[in-house]
Coordinates of N, CA and C in Angstrom, one line a residue:
M1 N 0.8 -1.1 0.0 CA -0.1 0.0 0.1 C 0.8 1.3 -0.1
K2 N 0.4 2.2 -0.6 CA 1.2 3.5 -0.8 C 1.0 4.4 0.5
K3 N -0.2 4.2 1.1 CA -0.5 5.0 2.3 C -0.6 4.3 3.5
E4 N -0.1 4.8 4.7 CA -0.3 3.9 5.9 C -1.8 4.1 6.4
L5 N -2.5 3.1 6.9 CA -3.8 3.2 7.1 C -4.2 4.3 8.2
Q6 N -3.3 4.4 9.3 CA -3.7 5.5 10.2 C -3.6 6.9 9.8
D7 N -2.9 7.0 8.6 CA -2.7 8.4 8.1 C -3.8 8.7 7.1
C8 N -4.6 7.8 6.6 CA -5.5 8.0 5.8 C -7.0 8.4 6.4
M9 N -7.6 9.4 5.9 CA -8.9 9.7 6.6 C -9.9 8.5 6.0
T10 N -10.9 8.5 6.6 CA -11.8 7.2 6.2 C -12.3 7.1 4.9
S11 N -12.7 8.3 4.3 CA -13.3 8.1 2.9 C -12.0 7.8 1.9
E12 N -10.9 8.2 2.4 CA -9.6 8.0 1.5 C -9.2 6.5 1.5
L13 N -9.5 5.9 2.5 CA -9.5 4.4 2.4 C -10.1 3.7 1.1
L14 N -11.6 4.0 1.1 CA -12.4 3.7 0.1 C -11.9 4.0 -1.2
F15 N -11.4 5.4 -1.4 CA -10.8 5.9 -2.7 C -9.7 4.9 -3.1
Q16 N -8.8 4.7 -2.2 CA -7.7 3.9 -2.5 C -8.0 2.6 -2.8
A17 N -9.0 2.0 -2.3 CA -9.6 0.5 -2.8 C -10.1 0.6 -4.2
M18 N -10.9 1.8 -4.5 CA -11.6 1.9 -5.6 C -10.7 2.4 -6.8
K19 N -9.8 3.3 -6.7 CA -9.2 4.1 -7.8 C -7.8 4.0 -7.9
T20 N -7.1 3.1 -7.1 CA -5.7 2.8 -7.3 C -5.4 1.4 -7.9
D21 N -4.1 1.2 -8.2 CA -4.0 -0.3 -8.6 C -3.4 -1.0 -7.3
A22 N -4.2 -1.0 -6.2 CA -3.9 -1.7 -5.0 C -4.1 -3.2 -5.4
S23 N -3.1 -4.1 -4.7 CA -3.6 -5.5 -4.9 C -4.6 -6.0 -4.3
D24 N -5.1 -7.3 -4.5 CA -6.3 -7.7 -3.9 C -6.4 -7.6 -2.3
S25 N -5.0 -8.0 -2.0 CA -4.8 -8.1 -0.4 C -5.0 -6.8 0.2
D26 N -4.3 -5.8 -0.4 CA -4.2 -4.4 0.1 C -5.8 -3.7 -0.1
R27 N -6.5 -4.2 -1.1 CA -7.8 -3.5 -1.2 C -8.6 -4.2 -0.3
A28 N -8.5 -5.4 0.1 CA -9.2 -6.0 1.4 C -8.9 -5.4 2.6
T29 N -7.7 -5.0 2.8 CA -7.1 -4.3 4.1 C -7.9 -3.0 4.1
L30 N -7.8 -2.2 3.0 CA -8.4 -0.8 3.1 C -9.8 -0.9 3.4
L31 N -10.6 -1.7 2.7 CA -12.1 -1.9 2.9 C -12.4 -2.4 4.3
A32 N -11.6 -3.4 4.6 CA -11.8 -3.8 6.3 C -11.6 -2.8 7.3
E33 N -10.4 -1.9 7.0 CA -10.3 -0.7 8.0 C -11.5 0.5 7.7
Y34 N -12.1 0.6 6.4 CA -13.2 1.5 6.3 C -14.4 1.0 7.0
E35 N -14.6 -0.4 7.0 CA -15.8 -0.6 7.5 C -15.5 -0.8 9.3
R36 N -14.4 -1.1 9.6 CA -14.2 -1.0 11.1 C -14.5 0.3 11.6
R37 N -13.9 1.3 11.0 CA -14.1 2.7 11.4 C -15.7 3.0 11.5
L38 N -16.5 2.6 10.5 CA -17.9 2.8 10.5 C -18.5 2.1 11.6
K39 N -18.1 0.8 11.7 CA -18.7 0.2 13.0 C -18.3 0.8 14.3
M40 N -17.1 1.5 14.3 CA -16.7 2.1 15.6 C -17.6 3.3 16.0
M41 N -18.2 3.9 14.9 CA -19.5 4.9 15.2 C -20.6 4.4 15.6
G42 N -20.7 3.0 15.5 CA -22.1 2.4 16.0 C -23.0 2.3 14.9
L43 N -22.6 2.4 13.6 CA -23.4 2.3 12.3 C -24.0 0.7 12.2
T44 N -25.3 0.7 11.7 CA -25.9 -0.5 11.6 C -25.4 -1.0 10.2
D45 N -25.6 -2.4 9.9 CA -25.2 -2.9 8.5 C -25.8 -1.9 7.4
E46 N -27.0 -1.6 7.7 CA -27.8 -0.7 6.8 C -27.0 0.5 6.4
Q47 N -26.7 1.2 7.6 CA -26.1 2.6 7.5 C -24.6 2.4 6.8
V48 N -24.1 1.3 7.3 CA -22.7 1.3 6.5 C -23.0 1.1 5.0
V49 N -23.8 0.6 4.7 CA -24.2 0.3 3.2 C -24.4 1.7 2.6
K50 N -25.2 2.3 3.3 CA -25.7 3.8 2.8 C -24.5 4.8 2.9
F51 N -23.6 4.7 4.0 CA -22.7 5.6 4.1 C -21.5 5.4 2.8
R52 N -21.2 3.9 2.7 CA -20.4 3.7 1.5 C -21.0 4.1 0.2
E53 N -22.1 4.0 0.0 CA -22.9 4.2 -1.3 C -22.6 5.7 -1.5
A54 N -23.0 6.7 -0.4 CA -22.6 8.0 -0.6 C -21.2 8.5 -0.8
D55 N -20.3 7.7 -0.1 CA -18.9 8.1 -0.5 C -18.4 7.6 -1.9
E56 N -19.0 6.4 -2.3 CA -18.7 5.7 -3.7 C -19.3 7.0 -4.8
T57 N -20.5 7.5 -4.4 CA -21.1 8.5 -5.4 C -20.1 9.6 -5.6
A58 N -19.7 10.0 -4.5 CA -18.7 11.3 -4.4 C -17.4 11.0 -5.1
I59 N -17.0 9.7 -4.9 CA -15.7 9.4 -5.5 C -15.9 9.3 -6.9
N60 N -16.9 8.7 -7.4 CA -17.3 8.5 -8.7 C -17.5 10.0 -9.6
N61 N -18.0 10.8 -8.8 CA -18.4 12.2 -9.4 C -17.0 13.0 -9.5
G62 N -15.8 12.5 -8.8 CA -14.5 13.1 -9.2 C -14.0 13.9 -7.9
C63 N -14.1 13.2 -6.8 CA -13.8 13.8 -5.6 C -12.2 14.4 -5.7
F64 N -11.7 15.0 -4.5 CA -10.7 15.8 -4.6 C -9.4 15.2 -3.9
I65 N -9.8 13.8 -3.5 CA -8.7 13.0 -3.0 C -7.6 12.5 -4.2
K66 N -6.4 12.6 -3.9 CA -5.4 12.2 -4.7 C -4.7 10.8 -4.4
P67 N -4.5 10.0 -5.2 CA -3.8 8.5 -5.0 C -2.7 8.7 -4.2
D68 N -1.7 9.8 -4.4 CA -0.3 9.8 -3.9 C -0.1 10.7 -2.9
I69 N -1.1 11.4 -2.5 CA -0.8 12.7 -1.6 C -2.0 12.4 -0.4
L70 N -1.5 12.4 0.8 CA -2.5 12.2 2.0 C -3.4 13.4 1.9
L71 N -4.7 13.0 2.3 CA -5.7 14.1 2.0 C -5.4 15.2 3.2
A72 N -5.2 14.6 4.5 CA -4.9 15.6 5.6 C -3.7 16.3 5.6
T73 N -3.0 16.4 4.6 CA -1.7 17.1 4.5 C -1.8 18.2 3.4
A74 N -2.9 18.1 2.5 CA -2.7 19.2 1.5 C -3.9 20.2 1.6
H75 N -3.8 21.4 1.1 CA -4.7 22.5 1.1 C -5.9 22.0 0.1
L76 N -7.0 21.9 0.4 CA -8.3 22.0 -0.5 C -8.5 23.3 -1.1
I77 N -8.3 24.3 -0.3 CA -8.6 25.6 -0.8 C -7.2 26.4 -1.1
E78 N -7.2 26.7 -2.5 CA -5.9 27.2 -3.2 C -6.3 28.8 -3.6
S79 N -5.2 29.6 -3.6 CA -5.5 30.9 -3.9 C -6.1 31.3 -5.3
N80 N -6.0 30.3 -6.3 CA -6.4 30.6 -7.5 C -7.9 29.9 -7.8
M81 N -8.5 29.5 -6.7 CA -10.0 29.0 -6.7 C -11.0 30.1 -6.7
S82 N -12.1 29.9 -7.2 CA -13.4 30.7 -6.9 C -14.4 30.1 -6.1
A83 N -15.5 30.8 -5.8 CA -16.4 30.2 -5.0 C -17.1 28.9 -5.5
N84 N -17.0 28.9 -6.7 CA -17.5 27.4 -7.4 C -16.5 26.5 -7.6
S85 N -15.3 26.5 -7.2 CA -14.4 25.5 -7.6 C -14.4 24.2 -6.8
I86 N -15.3 24.2 -5.7 CA -15.3 22.9 -5.0 C -16.8 22.6 -4.9
K87 N -17.4 21.6 -5.7 CA -18.9 21.1 -5.7 C -19.0 20.1 -4.6
M88 N -20.0 20.3 -3.9 CA -20.4 19.5 -2.7 C -20.6 18.0 -3.0
E89 N -21.4 17.9 -4.4 CA -21.6 16.4 -4.7 C -20.4 15.7 -5.1
N90 N -19.1 16.2 -5.2 CA -17.9 15.6 -5.4 C -17.2 15.5 -4.1
C91 N -17.7 15.8 -3.0 CA -16.8 15.5 -1.7 C -17.4 14.5 -0.9
T92 N -16.6 13.7 -0.6 CA -16.8 12.6 0.2 C -16.9 13.1 1.8
F93 N -17.6 12.1 2.6 CA -17.7 12.6 4.1 C -16.4 13.1 4.5
S94 N -15.3 12.4 4.3 CA -14.0 12.9 4.9 C -13.7 14.2 4.3
E95 N -13.8 14.7 3.0 CA -13.6 15.7 2.4 C -14.3 16.9 3.0
L96 N -15.7 16.6 3.3 CA -16.5 17.7 3.8 C -15.9 18.1 5.2
V97 N -15.5 17.0 6.0 CA -14.9 17.5 7.3 C -13.6 18.3 6.9
Y98 N -12.8 17.9 6.1 CA -11.5 18.4 6.0 C -11.6 19.9 5.5
L99 N -12.7 19.9 4.4 CA -12.9 21.4 3.8 C -13.3 22.3 4.9
T100 N -13.9 22.1 5.9 CA -14.3 22.8 6.8 C -13.1 23.3 7.7
D101 N -12.4 22.2 8.1 CA -11.1 22.4 8.8 C -10.1 23.3 8.0
D102 N -9.8 23.1 6.6 CA -9.1 23.8 5.7 C -9.8 25.4 5.8
A103 N -11.0 25.5 5.5 CA -11.4 26.8 5.5 C -11.4 27.7 6.8
N104 N -11.6 27.0 7.9 CA -11.4 27.5 9.2 C -10.0 28.1 9.2
S105 N -9.0 27.2 9.0 CA -7.5 27.7 9.1 C -7.3 28.9 8.2
A106 N -7.8 28.8 6.9 CA -7.6 29.8 5.9 C -8.2 31.1 6.4
Y107 N -9.4 31.1 7.0 CA -10.2 32.2 7.5 C -9.2 33.0 8.5
V108 N -8.6 32.1 9.5 CA -7.6 32.9 10.4 C -6.3 33.3 9.8
R109 N -5.7 32.2 9.2 CA -4.2 32.6 8.6 C -4.1 33.0 7.3
D110 N -4.9 32.9 6.4 CA -4.6 33.1 4.9 C -5.3 34.3 4.4
H111 N -6.1 35.0 5.2 CA -6.9 36.1 4.5 C -6.3 37.3 3.8
H112 N -5.0 37.5 4.2 CA -4.2 38.4 3.7 C -3.6 38.1 2.2
W113 N -3.6 37.0 1.9 CA -2.9 36.5 0.6 C -3.9 35.9 -0.4
L114 N -5.1 35.7 0.0 CA -6.1 34.9 -0.8 C -6.8 35.9 -1.9
S115 N -6.9 35.6 -3.1 CA -7.7 36.3 -4.0 C -9.2 36.5 -3.3
A116 N -9.9 37.4 -3.9 CA -11.2 37.8 -3.5 C -12.2 36.6 -3.7
E117 N -11.9 35.9 -4.9 CA -12.8 34.7 -5.4 C -12.4 33.6 -4.4
A118 N -11.1 33.2 -3.9 CA -10.8 32.2 -3.1 C -11.3 32.7 -1.7
W119 N -11.5 33.8 -1.2 CA -11.9 34.4 -0.1 C -13.3 34.0 0.2
N120 N -14.1 34.2 -1.0 CA -15.4 33.9 -1.0 C -15.8 32.4 -0.6
L121 N -14.8 31.4 -1.4 CA -14.8 30.1 -1.0 C -14.7 30.0 0.4
V122 N -13.6 30.3 1.0 CA -13.4 30.3 2.5 C -14.6 30.7 3.2
C123 N -15.1 31.8 2.9 CA -16.4 32.1 3.7 C -17.5 31.3 3.6
Q124 N -17.6 30.7 2.5 CA -18.6 29.7 2.4 C -18.6 28.5 3.2
H125 N -17.4 28.1 3.6 CA -17.1 26.9 4.3 C -16.6 27.1 5.8
A126 N -16.0 28.3 6.1 CA -15.4 28.4 7.3 C -16.6 28.5 8.5
I127 N -16.5 27.9 9.5 CA -17.4 28.0 10.4 C -17.5 29.4 11.2
H128 N -16.3 30.1 11.2 CA -16.4 31.4 11.8 C -17.1 32.5 11.0
C129 N -17.5 32.1 9.8 CA -18.5 33.1 9.2 C -20.0 32.7 9.3
G130 N -20.2 31.7 9.8 CA -21.6 31.2 10.1 C -22.3 30.6 8.9
I131 N -21.7 30.5 7.8 CA -22.3 29.8 6.6 C -22.0 28.2 6.7
C132 N -20.6 28.0 6.7 CA -20.3 26.4 6.9 C -21.0 25.6 6.1
K133 N -21.1 25.9 4.7 CA -21.7 24.9 3.8 C -21.2 23.5 3.9
S134 N -20.0 23.3 4.0 CA -19.5 21.8 4.1 C -20.0 21.2 5.3
A135 N -19.9 21.8 6.4 CA -20.3 21.2 7.9 C -21.9 20.9 7.6
W136 N -22.7 21.8 7.0 CA -24.0 21.6 7.0 C -24.3 20.5 5.9
E137 N -23.5 20.4 4.9 CA -23.8 19.2 3.8 C -23.4 18.0 4.4
N138 N -22.3 17.9 5.3 CA -21.8 16.7 5.9 C -23.1 16.4 6.8
R139 N -23.6 17.2 7.7 CA -24.5 16.8 8.7 C -25.8 16.5 8.0
N140 N -26.3 17.1 6.9 CA -27.6 16.7 6.3 C -27.4 15.4 5.3
R141 N -26.1 15.1 4.9 CA -26.1 13.8 4.2 C -26.1 12.7 5.4
M142 N -25.3 13.0 6.4 CA -25.4 12.0 7.5 C -26.8 11.8 8.0
K143 N -27.7 12.6 8.2 CA -28.9 12.7 8.6 C -29.6 11.8 7.7
S144 N -29.5 12.1 6.3 CA -30.3 11.5 5.3 C -30.1 10.0 5.3
I145 N -29.0 9.5 5.8 CA -28.8 7.9 5.9 C -29.0 7.3 7.4
G146 N -29.5 8.2 8.3 CA -30.0 7.8 9.4 C -29.1 7.8 10.6
L147 N -28.0 8.6 10.5 CA -26.8 8.8 11.6 C -27.4 9.7 12.4
T148 N -27.0 9.6 13.9 CA -27.3 10.4 15.0 C -26.3 11.3 15.0
E149 N -26.4 12.5 15.8 CA -25.5 13.5 16.1 C -24.1 13.0 16.7
D150 N -24.5 11.8 17.6 CA -23.3 11.2 18.3 C -22.6 10.5 17.4
Q151 N -23.2 9.8 16.4 CA -22.4 9.2 15.6 C -21.6 10.2 14.4
E152 N -22.3 11.1 14.2 CA -21.7 12.4 13.4 C -20.3 12.8 14.2
G153 N -20.5 12.9 15.4 CA -19.5 13.6 16.4 C -18.3 12.5 16.3
I154 N -18.6 11.4 16.7 CA -17.5 10.5 16.6 C -16.7 10.4 15.1
F155 N -17.4 10.6 14.1 CA -16.7 10.7 12.7 C -15.9 11.9 12.7
V156 N -16.6 13.1 13.0 CA -15.9 14.4 12.8 C -14.5 14.5 13.8
K157 N -14.8 14.1 15.0 CA -13.7 14.1 16.0 C -12.6 13.2 15.4
N158 N -12.7 12.1 14.9 CA -11.6 11.1 14.5 C -10.9 11.8 13.3
E159 N -11.9 12.2 12.3 CA -11.2 12.7 10.9 C -10.5 14.1 11.4
C160 N -10.9 14.9 12.2 CA -10.3 16.1 12.6 C -8.8 15.7 13.2
Q161 N -8.9 14.7 14.1 CA -7.7 14.2 15.0 C -6.6 13.8 13.9
I162 N -6.9 13.1 12.6 CA -5.9 12.9 11.6 C -5.5 14.1 11.1
A163 N -6.2 15.2 10.8 CA -5.6 16.5 10.3 C -4.8 17.0 11.4
K164 N -5.1 17.1 12.8 CA -4.4 17.7 13.7 C -2.9 17.0 13.9
R165 N -2.9 15.8 13.5 CA -1.7 15.0 13.6 C -0.8 15.4 12.5
L166 N -1.4 15.2 11.1 CA -0.6 15.2 10.0 C -0.4 16.8 9.4
R167 N -1.5 17.6 9.4 CA -1.4 18.8 8.8 C -0.8 20.0 9.7
W168 N -1.5 19.8 11.0 CA -1.2 21.0 12.0 C -0.1 20.5 12.9
H169 N 0.0 19.3 13.3 CA 1.2 18.9 14.0 C 0.9 19.4 15.6
Y170 N -0.6 19.2 15.9 CA -0.8 19.7 17.2 C -0.8 18.5 18.2
S171 N -0.9 17.2 17.6 CA -1.0 16.2 18.4 C -0.2 14.9 17.8
E172 N 0.0 14.0 18.5 CA 0.6 12.6 18.1 C -0.4 11.5 18.1
H173 N -1.6 11.8 18.6 CA -2.6 10.8 19.0 C -3.1 10.3 17.7
I174 N -3.2 9.0 17.4 CA -3.8 8.3 16.3 C -5.2 8.2 16.5
A175 N -5.8 8.5 15.4 CA -7.3 8.4 15.4 C -7.8 7.1 15.2
W176 N -9.0 6.8 15.6 CA -9.8 5.5 15.2 C -9.1 4.3 15.9
C177 N -8.6 4.6 17.0 CA -8.2 3.4 18.0 C -9.0 2.8 18.9

């Protein structure tokens, strides 16, 4: 495998299994870890199927995950982007969480160098602005497949923990343990 399991955000595991040239053994390992994490959230078998279907749809729509770059280490919002550069239907659950995190960071740290178009994108997704489209999309998508707020909270907490460790270096704690 190209990426270590503990360094992959949850949807990234499914992406690696679907869109890379992983061996059958690696593919099985990636999918087993994906399902283990969903089960840690307390999802029923039916919810696991619906969660995976939603992630697969986003991946097939052209999500923003890259096969050779860890999602939690890269910027999702770049200075050359516009408010329409990121389409919600193309975002996996993990990307929606990470987009909110990236926008929050850009709102605080990057406001002085972002173009007006990129700043508009930040303002759409940062919680600080009150709009937080990506967080609302994540919540609504999770609600539509029957997840509770507690289950959503487990997912968001663990996905953010990966970003805290890999991108922000705030922690050495491994998520999803």
